[in-house]
Coordinates of C-alpha atoms in Angstrom, one line a residue:
M120 CA 107.4 87.2 77.0
E121 CA 103.6 87.9 76.7
T122 CA 101.3 85.2 78.0
T123 CA 97.6 85.2 78.4
L124 CA 95.6 83.9 81.4
R125 CA 91.8 83.6 81.6
G126 CA 89.6 84.2 84.6
V127 CA 86.0 85.4 84.9
G128 CA 85.5 89.1 84.0
V129 CA 83.1 90.7 86.4
S130 CA 83.6 94.5 85.9
H131 CA 84.1 96.2 82.6
G132 CA 87.1 98.2 81.6
V133 CA 90.8 97.7 80.9
A134 CA 93.6 98.2 83.5
I135 CA 97.3 98.1 82.8
G136 CA 99.8 98.4 85.6
E137 CA 102.3 96.7 88.0
V138 CA 101.2 93.9 90.3
R139 CA 100.8 94.6 94.0
H140 CA 99.7 91.8 96.3
M141 CA 97.3 92.0 99.2
G142 CA 98.8 92.1 102.7
T143 CA 99.5 88.6 104.0
A144 CA 96.9 86.9 106.1
V145 CA 97.4 86.7 109.9
L146 CA 99.5 83.8 111.0
E147 CA 98.0 81.1 113.2
P148 CA 98.5 82.1 116.9
P149 CA 100.5 79.7 119.0
A150 CA 98.4 77.3 121.1
K151 CA 99.8 78.1 124.6
Q152 CA 98.0 77.8 127.9
I153 CA 97.3 80.6 130.3
P154 CA 96.9 80.5 134.1
T155 CA 93.2 80.4 135.3
E156 CA 93.6 83.7 137.0
D157 CA 94.3 85.4 133.6
A158 CA 91.1 84.2 132.0
E159 CA 89.0 87.2 132.9
R160 CA 91.7 89.6 131.6
E161 CA 92.0 87.6 128.3
Q162 CA 88.2 87.6 127.9
G163 CA 88.2 91.4 128.3
R164 CA 91.0 91.7 125.7
A165 CA 88.9 89.6 123.2
R166 CA 85.8 91.7 123.7
Q167 CA 87.7 94.9 123.3
A168 CA 89.3 93.7 120.1
V169 CA 85.9 92.5 118.7
E170 CA 84.3 95.9 119.5
A171 CA 87.2 97.8 117.9
V172 CA 87.0 95.7 114.7
A173 CA 83.2 96.1 114.5
A174 CA 83.5 99.8 115.0
D175 CA 86.2 100.0 112.3
L176 CA 84.0 98.1 109.9
I177 CA 81.0 100.4 110.5
A178 CA 83.2 103.4 110.1
R179 CA 84.5 102.1 106.7
G180 CA 80.9 101.5 105.7
N181 CA 79.9 105.1 106.6
L182 CA 82.7 106.3 104.4
A183 CA 81.9 104.0 101.5
G184 CA 78.1 104.5 101.6
G185 CA 75.7 102.6 99.3
E186 CA 75.6 98.9 99.1
A187 CA 79.1 98.7 100.6
Q188 CA 77.8 100.2 103.8
H189 CA 75.1 97.6 104.3
V190 CA 77.6 94.8 103.5
L191 CA 80.1 96.1 106.0
E192 CA 77.5 96.6 108.7
A193 CA 76.4 93.0 108.2
Q194 CA 80.1 92.0 108.6
A195 CA 80.3 94.0 111.9
M196 CA 77.3 92.0 113.1
M197 CA 79.2 88.9 112.3
A198 CA 82.1 90.0 114.4
Q199 CA 79.7 90.6 117.4
D200 CA 77.8 87.4 117.0
P201 CA 76.8 86.4 120.6
E202 CA 77.3 82.6 120.0
L203 CA 80.7 83.2 118.6
M204 CA 81.7 85.4 121.5
A205 CA 80.3 82.8 124.0
D206 CA 82.5 80.2 122.3
V207 CA 85.5 82.5 122.6
D208 CA 84.8 83.0 126.4
R209 CA 84.5 79.2 126.9
R210 CA 87.8 78.5 125.2
I211 CA 89.6 81.2 127.2
A212 CA 88.0 79.8 130.4
V213 CA 89.8 76.5 129.8
G214 CA 93.2 78.0 129.2
S215 CA 93.4 79.5 125.6
T216 CA 94.8 83.0 125.0
A217 CA 92.4 85.5 123.6
E218 CA 93.9 85.4 120.1
R219 CA 93.9 81.5 120.0
A220 CA 90.4 81.4 121.3
V221 CA 89.2 83.7 118.6
Y222 CA 91.1 81.8 115.9
D223 CA 89.7 78.4 117.0
A224 CA 86.1 79.7 117.6
F225 CA 86.0 81.1 114.1
A226 CA 87.5 77.9 112.7
S227 CA 84.7 75.9 114.3
Y228 CA 82.0 78.2 112.9
R229 CA 83.7 78.0 109.5
A230 CA 83.5 74.2 109.6
L231 CA 79.8 74.4 110.4
L232 CA 79.2 76.5 107.3
A233 CA 81.1 74.0 105.2
G234 CA 79.1 71.2 106.6
A235 CA 75.9 72.9 105.7
G236 CA 76.6 72.5 102.0
E237 CA 78.7 75.6 101.7
Y238 CA 75.9 77.8 100.5
L239 CA 77.5 80.4 102.7
A240 CA 80.9 80.0 101.1
G241 CA 80.9 83.6 100.0
R242 CA 80.4 84.6 103.6
V243 CA 83.2 82.3 104.7
A244 CA 85.6 84.9 103.0
D245 CA 83.9 87.6 105.1
L246 CA 84.2 85.5 108.2
D247 CA 87.9 84.9 107.6
D248 CA 88.5 88.6 107.2
V249 CA 86.7 89.4 110.5
R250 CA 88.9 86.7 112.2
N251 CA 92.1 88.1 110.7
R252 CA 91.3 91.6 111.8
I253 CA 90.5 90.6 115.4
V254 CA 93.6 88.4 115.7
A255 CA 95.8 91.0 114.2
R256 CA 94.6 93.5 116.7
L257 CA 95.2 91.1 119.6
L258 CA 98.7 90.3 118.3
G259 CA 99.5 93.9 117.7
V260 CA 100.5 93.3 114.0
P261 CA 99.4 95.3 111.0
M262 CA 95.9 94.6 109.7
P263 CA 95.7 92.6 106.5
G264 CA 94.6 94.8 103.7
V265 CA 95.3 96.8 100.6
P266 CA 99.1 97.6 100.2
D267 CA 100.4 101.1 100.6
S268 CA 101.6 102.6 97.3
D269 CA 102.1 106.1 96.0
K270 CA 101.5 105.1 92.4
P271 CA 98.7 103.2 90.6
Y272 CA 98.8 99.4 90.5
V273 CA 96.8 96.3 89.9
L274 CA 95.8 94.5 93.1
I275 CA 96.2 90.7 93.3
A276 CA 94.5 88.8 96.1
R277 CA 93.3 85.3 97.0
D278 CA 90.0 86.9 97.6
L279 CA 88.8 90.4 98.6
A280 CA 86.7 91.0 101.7
P281 CA 84.0 93.7 101.5
A282 CA 86.0 95.8 104.0
D283 CA 88.8 96.0 101.5
T284 CA 86.8 96.4 98.3
A285 CA 84.6 99.1 99.6
L286 CA 87.4 101.6 100.2
L287 CA 89.5 100.9 97.2
D288 CA 90.8 104.2 95.8
P289 CA 90.1 104.0 92.0
T290 CA 92.9 106.6 91.4
L291 CA 95.4 104.1 92.8
V292 CA 93.9 100.7 92.3
L293 CA 93.6 100.4 88.5
G294 CA 91.9 97.0 88.7
F295 CA 92.0 93.8 90.7
V296 CA 92.4 90.1 90.2
T297 CA 91.5 87.3 92.6
E298 CA 92.1 83.6 92.7
E299 CA 88.7 82.8 94.2
G300 CA 85.2 84.4 94.1
G301 CA 82.5 84.2 91.6
P302 CA 80.7 86.6 89.2
T303 CA 77.9 87.3 91.8
S304 CA 80.1 87.5 94.9
H305 CA 80.0 90.7 97.1
S306 CA 83.4 91.7 95.7
A307 CA 82.2 91.5 92.1
I308 CA 79.1 93.5 92.8
L309 CA 81.0 96.2 94.6
A310 CA 83.7 96.3 91.9
R311 CA 81.0 97.1 89.3
A312 CA 79.6 99.7 91.6
L313 CA 83.0 101.3 91.9
G314 CA 83.7 101.1 88.1
V315 CA 87.0 99.2 88.7
P316 CA 87.9 96.6 86.2
A317 CA 88.0 93.2 87.9
V318 CA 88.6 89.5 87.1
V319 CA 87.9 86.7 89.6
A320 CA 88.4 82.9 89.8
L321 CA 91.9 83.0 88.2
P322 CA 93.8 80.0 89.7
G323 CA 97.5 80.9 90.2
A324 CA 96.9 84.6 90.3
G325 CA 99.0 84.8 93.5
E326 CA 102.0 83.5 91.7
L327 CA 102.3 86.6 89.6
A328 CA 105.4 88.3 90.8
E329 CA 105.3 91.7 92.6
G330 CA 106.0 94.4 90.1
T331 CA 105.0 92.4 87.0
V332 CA 103.2 94.5 84.4
I333 CA 99.8 93.0 83.5
A334 CA 96.8 94.1 81.5
V335 CA 93.4 93.2 82.9
D336 CA 90.3 93.1 80.6
G337 CA 87.4 93.1 83.0
S338 CA 84.9 92.4 80.1
T339 CA 86.5 89.2 78.8
G340 CA 88.3 88.0 81.8
D341 CA 91.6 88.0 80.0
I342 CA 94.9 88.8 81.8
F343 CA 97.9 89.6 79.6
V344 CA 101.2 89.1 81.5
E345 CA 104.0 91.4 80.3
P346 CA 101.9 92.6 77.3
S347 CA 103.8 93.6 74.2
P348 CA 103.8 97.3 73.2
E349 CA 101.4 96.3 70.4
K350 CA 99.0 94.6 72.8
R351 CA 99.1 97.5 75.1
A352 CA 98.4 99.9 72.3
E353 CA 95.5 97.7 71.1
L354 CA 93.9 97.5 74.6
E355 CA 94.4 101.3 75.3
A356 CA 92.9 102.2 71.9
A357 CA 89.9 99.9 72.5
A358 CA 89.5 101.4 76.0
A359 CA 89.7 105.0 74.7
A360 CA 87.1 104.2 71.9
R361 CA 84.8 102.6 74.5
K362 CA 85.1 105.6 76.8
A363 CA 84.3 108.0 74.0
A364 CA 81.3 106.0 73.0
L365 CA 80.1 105.9 76.6
S366 CA 80.5 109.7 76.9
A367 CA 78.2 110.2 73.9
S368 CA 75.7 107.7 75.1
S369 CA 72.4 109.1 76.6
G370 CA 68.7 108.6 76.4
P371 CA 66.4 105.6 76.9
G372 CA 67.6 102.1 76.1
A373 CA 66.7 100.9 72.6
T374 CA 67.9 98.9 69.7
S375 CA 69.1 100.7 66.6
D376 CA 65.7 100.2 65.0
G377 CA 63.9 101.8 67.9
H378 CA 62.7 98.7 69.9
K379 CA 62.6 100.1 73.5
V380 CA 64.3 98.2 76.2
P381 CA 64.2 100.3 79.5
L382 CA 67.5 100.3 81.3
L383 CA 66.9 100.3 85.1
A384 CA 69.2 100.3 88.1
N385 CA 69.8 97.8 90.9
V386 CA 69.9 99.7 94.3
G387 CA 70.3 98.8 97.9
G388 CA 68.9 102.1 99.3
P389 CA 68.8 105.9 99.0
A390 CA 72.7 106.1 98.9
D391 CA 72.8 104.3 95.6
V392 CA 70.3 106.6 93.9
P393 CA 72.6 109.5 92.8
A394 CA 74.8 107.1 90.7
A395 CA 71.7 105.6 89.1
V396 CA 70.3 109.0 88.2
E397 CA 73.7 110.2 86.8
A398 CA 74.0 107.0 84.7
G399 CA 70.6 107.8 83.1
A400 CA 68.7 104.9 84.7
E401 CA 65.0 105.0 83.6
G402 CA 64.0 103.8 87.0
V403 CA 64.8 101.0 89.5
G404 CA 64.5 97.4 88.4
L405 CA 65.6 95.9 91.7
F406 CA 65.4 97.7 95.1
R407 CA 67.0 95.3 97.5
T408 CA 65.1 96.1 100.7
E409 CA 66.9 93.5 102.8
F410 CA 69.8 95.9 103.5
L411 CA 67.4 98.0 105.5
F412 CA 66.6 95.0 107.7
L413 CA 70.3 94.0 108.1
D414 CA 71.0 97.2 110.0
D415 CA 69.7 95.5 113.1
G416 CA 69.4 91.7 112.6
S417 CA 67.5 91.3 115.9
K418 CA 64.3 93.0 114.8
A419 CA 62.6 94.4 111.8
P420 CA 62.8 98.2 111.2
S421 CA 59.8 100.2 112.2
E422 CA 57.1 101.1 109.7
E423 CA 58.2 104.8 109.9
K424 CA 61.8 104.0 109.2
Q425 CA 60.8 101.9 106.2
V426 CA 58.5 104.6 104.8
E427 CA 61.3 107.1 105.0
A428 CA 63.8 104.9 103.1
Y429 CA 61.4 103.9 100.4
R430 CA 60.1 107.4 99.8
K431 CA 63.6 108.7 99.2
V432 CA 64.1 106.2 96.4
L433 CA 60.7 106.7 94.9
E434 CA 61.0 110.5 94.9
A435 CA 64.2 110.2 92.7
F436 CA 62.3 108.8 89.7
P437 CA 59.2 110.9 89.0
E438 CA 57.3 109.3 86.2
G439 CA 59.7 106.5 86.3
R440 CA 59.3 102.8 87.3
V441 CA 60.6 101.5 90.6
V442 CA 60.4 97.8 91.3
V443 CA 60.8 96.9 95.0
R444 CA 61.7 93.4 96.1
V445 CA 60.2 92.6 99.5
L446 CA 62.5 91.3 102.1
D447 CA 64.7 88.4 100.8
A448 CA 66.0 86.9 104.0
G449 CA 67.5 83.5 104.7
A450 CA 70.5 81.5 103.3
D451 CA 73.3 84.1 102.9
K452 CA 71.2 86.8 104.5
P453 CA 70.1 85.3 107.8
L454 CA 68.1 87.4 110.3
D455 CA 67.8 86.3 113.9
F456 CA 64.1 87.3 114.2
L457 CA 63.0 85.7 110.9
T458 CA 65.1 82.8 109.7
P459 CA 65.8 79.3 111.2
A460 CA 69.2 78.9 112.7
D461 CA 69.5 75.1 112.3
E462 CA 68.5 74.4 108.7
P463 CA 70.8 71.7 107.2
N464 CA 70.8 73.5 103.8
P465 CA 69.5 77.1 104.1
A466 CA 69.6 77.6 100.3
L467 CA 66.9 75.0 100.0
G468 CA 65.0 75.9 103.1
V469 CA 62.8 78.7 104.4
R470 CA 64.1 81.8 102.6
G471 CA 62.6 84.7 100.6
L472 CA 58.8 84.6 100.3
R473 CA 58.6 81.3 102.3
S474 CA 60.1 83.1 105.3
L475 CA 57.7 86.1 104.9
L476 CA 54.6 83.8 104.7
E477 CA 55.7 82.2 108.0
H478 CA 55.9 85.7 109.5
P479 CA 53.0 87.6 107.9
E480 CA 53.3 90.5 110.2
V481 CA 56.7 91.4 108.8
L482 CA 55.4 91.2 105.2
R483 CA 52.3 93.2 106.2
T484 CA 54.3 96.0 107.8
Q485 CA 56.6 96.3 104.7
L486 CA 53.7 96.4 102.3
T487 CA 51.9 99.0 104.4
A488 CA 55.0 101.1 104.5
L489 CA 55.3 100.9 100.7
A490 CA 51.7 101.9 100.4
K491 CA 52.3 105.0 102.6
A492 CA 55.6 105.8 100.9
V493 CA 54.1 106.1 97.4
E494 CA 51.2 108.3 98.4
G495 CA 51.0 111.4 96.3
L496 CA 54.1 110.5 94.2
P497 CA 54.0 110.3 90.3
V498 CA 56.0 107.1 90.2
Y499 CA 55.1 103.7 88.9
L500 CA 55.5 101.4 91.8
E501 CA 55.9 97.6 91.3
V502 CA 56.4 95.2 94.1
M503 CA 57.7 91.7 93.7
A504 CA 58.3 88.6 95.8
P505 CA 61.6 86.6 95.9
M506 CA 61.8 82.8 95.6
V507 CA 58.4 82.2 94.1
A508 CA 58.1 78.5 93.3
D509 CA 54.5 78.1 91.9
R510 CA 51.1 79.7 91.5
A511 CA 50.2 79.2 95.1
D512 CA 53.2 81.3 96.2
A513 CA 52.2 84.0 93.7
K514 CA 48.6 84.0 94.9
A515 CA 49.6 84.3 98.5
F516 CA 51.8 87.3 97.8
A517 CA 49.2 89.0 95.6
D518 CA 46.6 88.5 98.3
A519 CA 48.9 90.0 100.9
C520 CA 49.5 93.0 98.7
R521 CA 45.8 93.6 98.3
E522 CA 45.1 93.2 102.0
A523 CA 47.7 95.9 102.8
G524 CA 45.9 98.3 100.4
L525 CA 48.9 98.5 98.1
E526 CA 48.1 100.2 94.8
A527 CA 50.9 98.8 92.6
K528 CA 51.6 96.1 90.2
F529 CA 52.5 92.8 91.9
G530 CA 55.1 90.5 90.4
A531 CA 57.1 87.4 91.0
M532 CA 60.9 86.8 90.7
V533 CA 61.9 83.8 88.6
E534 CA 64.8 82.3 90.5
I535 CA 63.7 78.7 90.8
P536 CA 63.5 76.6 87.6
S537 CA 59.9 75.6 88.5
A538 CA 58.9 79.2 88.2
A539 CA 60.3 79.4 84.6
L540 CA 58.7 76.1 83.6
R541 CA 55.3 77.2 85.0
A542 CA 55.5 80.9 84.2
R543 CA 52.1 81.1 82.5
S544 CA 50.5 79.6 85.6
I545 CA 52.2 82.1 87.9
L546 CA 51.2 85.0 85.6
Q547 CA 47.5 84.2 86.3
E548 CA 48.1 85.7 89.7
V549 CA 50.7 88.5 89.1
E550 CA 51.3 91.2 86.5
F551 CA 55.0 90.8 85.7
L552 CA 58.0 88.5 86.0
S553 CA 61.6 89.5 86.9
L554 CA 64.4 87.1 86.3
G555 CA 67.0 86.8 89.1
T556 CA 69.7 85.1 86.9
N557 CA 72.2 84.8 89.8
D558 CA 70.0 82.4 91.8
L559 CA 68.3 80.9 88.8
A560 CA 71.8 79.8 87.6
Q561 CA 72.6 78.5 91.1
Y562 CA 69.5 76.4 91.3
T563 CA 69.6 75.2 87.7
F564 CA 73.1 73.9 87.9
A565 CA 73.4 73.0 91.6
A566 CA 76.3 75.5 91.7
D567 CA 76.7 77.8 94.7
R568 CA 77.0 81.3 93.3
Q569 CA 79.7 82.2 95.9
V570 CA 82.1 79.3 95.0
G571 CA 84.7 80.1 92.4
A572 CA 85.4 76.4 91.8
V573 CA 82.0 76.1 90.0
S574 CA 82.1 79.5 88.3
R575 CA 81.8 77.7 84.9
L576 CA 78.3 76.7 85.9
Q577 CA 77.4 80.2 87.2
D578 CA 78.1 81.7 83.8
P579 CA 74.8 83.4 82.6
W580 CA 75.7 82.4 79.1
Q581 CA 75.0 78.8 79.8
P582 CA 72.5 77.7 77.1
A583 CA 70.3 75.9 79.7
L584 CA 69.9 79.2 81.6
L585 CA 69.1 81.0 78.3
D586 CA 66.4 78.4 77.7
L587 CA 64.7 79.2 81.0
V588 CA 64.9 82.9 80.2
A589 CA 63.2 82.2 76.9
L590 CA 60.5 80.1 78.5
S591 CA 59.7 83.0 80.9
A592 CA 59.7 85.7 78.3
D593 CA 57.5 83.6 76.0
A594 CA 55.0 83.0 78.8
A595 CA 54.9 86.8 79.6
R596 CA 54.4 87.7 75.9
A597 CA 51.6 85.1 75.6
E598 CA 49.9 86.7 78.6
G599 CA 50.5 90.3 77.5
K600 CA 52.7 91.0 80.5
S601 CA 56.3 92.1 81.0
C602 CA 59.4 90.0 81.9
G603 CA 62.6 91.8 83.0
V604 CA 66.0 90.7 84.1
C605 CA 67.5 92.1 87.3
G606 CA 70.3 89.6 87.8
E607 CA 73.9 90.4 87.0
A608 CA 73.5 88.9 83.5
A609 CA 71.9 92.3 82.5
S610 CA 75.2 94.1 83.1
D611 CA 77.0 92.2 80.3
P612 CA 76.5 94.4 77.1
L613 CA 76.7 91.5 74.7
L614 CA 74.4 89.3 76.8
A615 CA 72.0 92.2 77.1
C616 CA 71.5 92.1 73.4
V617 CA 70.9 88.3 73.6
L618 CA 68.4 88.8 76.4
T619 CA 66.6 91.4 74.3
G620 CA 66.5 88.8 71.5
L621 CA 65.0 86.3 73.8
G622 CA 62.0 88.6 74.5
V623 CA 63.1 90.2 77.8
T624 CA 61.3 93.6 78.1
S625 CA 63.6 95.5 80.5
L626 CA 67.1 95.2 81.9
S627 CA 68.3 96.2 85.4
M628 CA 71.9 96.4 86.5
G629 CA 74.4 98.3 88.6
A630 CA 74.5 101.9 87.6
A631 CA 78.1 101.7 86.3
S632 CA 77.0 99.2 83.7
I633 CA 74.2 101.2 82.2
P634 CA 76.2 103.3 79.7
Y635 CA 78.0 100.2 78.4
V636 CA 74.7 98.3 77.8
R637 CA 73.0 101.4 76.3
T638 CA 75.8 101.9 73.8
T639 CA 76.1 98.3 72.8
L640 CA 72.3 97.7 72.5
G641 CA 72.0 100.8 70.3
K642 CA 74.3 99.3 67.7
Y643 CA 72.0 96.4 66.7
T644 CA 68.5 95.9 65.4
L645 CA 66.0 93.7 67.2
A646 CA 66.3 91.1 64.4
Q647 CA 70.0 90.9 64.9
C648 CA 69.5 90.4 68.7
E649 CA 67.0 87.7 68.0
R650 CA 69.4 85.9 65.6
A651 CA 72.2 86.2 68.2
A652 CA 69.8 84.7 70.9
S653 CA 69.0 81.7 68.6
A654 CA 72.7 81.1 68.0
A655 CA 73.5 81.2 71.7
R656 CA 70.8 78.8 72.6
A657 CA 71.9 76.4 69.9
A658 CA 75.4 76.1 71.5
D659 CA 76.5 73.5 73.9
S660 CA 78.5 75.6 76.4
A661 CA 78.7 79.1 77.8
E662 CA 81.8 79.9 75.8
E663 CA 80.4 78.6 72.6
A664 CA 77.2 80.6 73.2
R665 CA 79.1 83.8 73.7
K666 CA 81.2 83.2 70.6
A667 CA 78.1 82.3 68.5
A668 CA 76.3 85.5 69.6
Q669 CA 79.4 87.6 68.9
A670 CA 79.8 86.1 65.5
V671 CA 76.2 87.0 64.6
L672 CA 76.4 90.5 65.8
S673 CA 79.7 91.2 64.2
G674 CA 78.4 89.9 60.8
E675 CA 80.8 87.0 60.6

């Protein structure tokens, strides 16, 4: 009998297939004591296992490339964390086996993260994955991971670690569903990059029996269990029609009456550029430079290394626009040489621009590298600062850009509600705004973007969030300046129309989403988008806002 479940759709497309479950997590090792004379041998076993897992993660990253590579390299650094390894050695010295010491040391670190307000909850899943891989190697049991199958399937998991998501084979894994996670988690972002339909935050997903046929709609978040032949035909027809429309989609982003809305790509480095170019991106709306810094968390990359990476991206978009976000470190992206290790709540501490202003030499080197990278290139470079709170922040950043001799537009990200509320003041110092809707939602609703339990409040359709977008766009219009969106909200085709109606001047997203947004935006006039935006803002919940906008655009 057909039943319908509802999670959070995070990657467009429809997948229909049999359920296969993720490999079971490693069991808790027994707490047995070892003789003192065995401690050195056990410590050696632990170190060997850690190095092997780190090497495996780096190898997986090299195979995956793009953002996945940077995420996995950061996970490898997590495995080799000196403080964690010191804790493992201490536990072995007092009688624990290598596997038990690893298990307990990681559990202790996990508890510390939870006690810090769980801003790093998304990284807790990464931490658990690293622990499981090390313990599995020590116990000599199979690694947890994607099941072996010779025919396509829909993957079900409690959560997916980057190491698993990065190497999913789209010819076998039709789509995936997780019980946990949020719309802006690493797994969601990587799923969009892969073009694999995905739904997260679906309680009870693990109870779906192996072999059950389900249909996953990654756009709506709907899961149809044992869909009827009629429902399957309906979904397959809709998917085929969507695919045909996407194939025919090309050219710049615009509404049906010719109102231009440049569609840009979010990239993490040169490896992400080919997909962006193939999707027809008109430039880059968010170049996440922190991945370059995560390669070696103990020190900043040299100016020469930065110049090389930046120039590769800039060269790919002649006559296009490339918006570079300077290093956004702190919170879920800690760097040993830059961010405090003992903050009680890193999300509300020294991160983003605050961290750079405390280490002006790091900002100066990055800005100088950008100035050198753009020399002689016919590209429109724009540079923006993360976590701008007020006009003083914006002025400090603009002054730093000028002192570095950077010939580019300077901008501010709107990720803190204060920046939206005082946008006109900030625009006295900078030339454009870019809305990071992921963090803006997090700070507006006090809802950690990595915690699936509060995913309702992370929904970019929340009317309060749309109000802040409108405030920012109105301020930019009044100052004769631009206001784009580079958060994951831009990848939702229907919401892209609403954002356009709110006055947003450009949309930046993962490359895989660009054809969907281009096709949908081209169906409606600017006036229709404006009416849809008004209807969404008048609603009282995210779900009502989505339905209201859909009703306007469908002519109901």
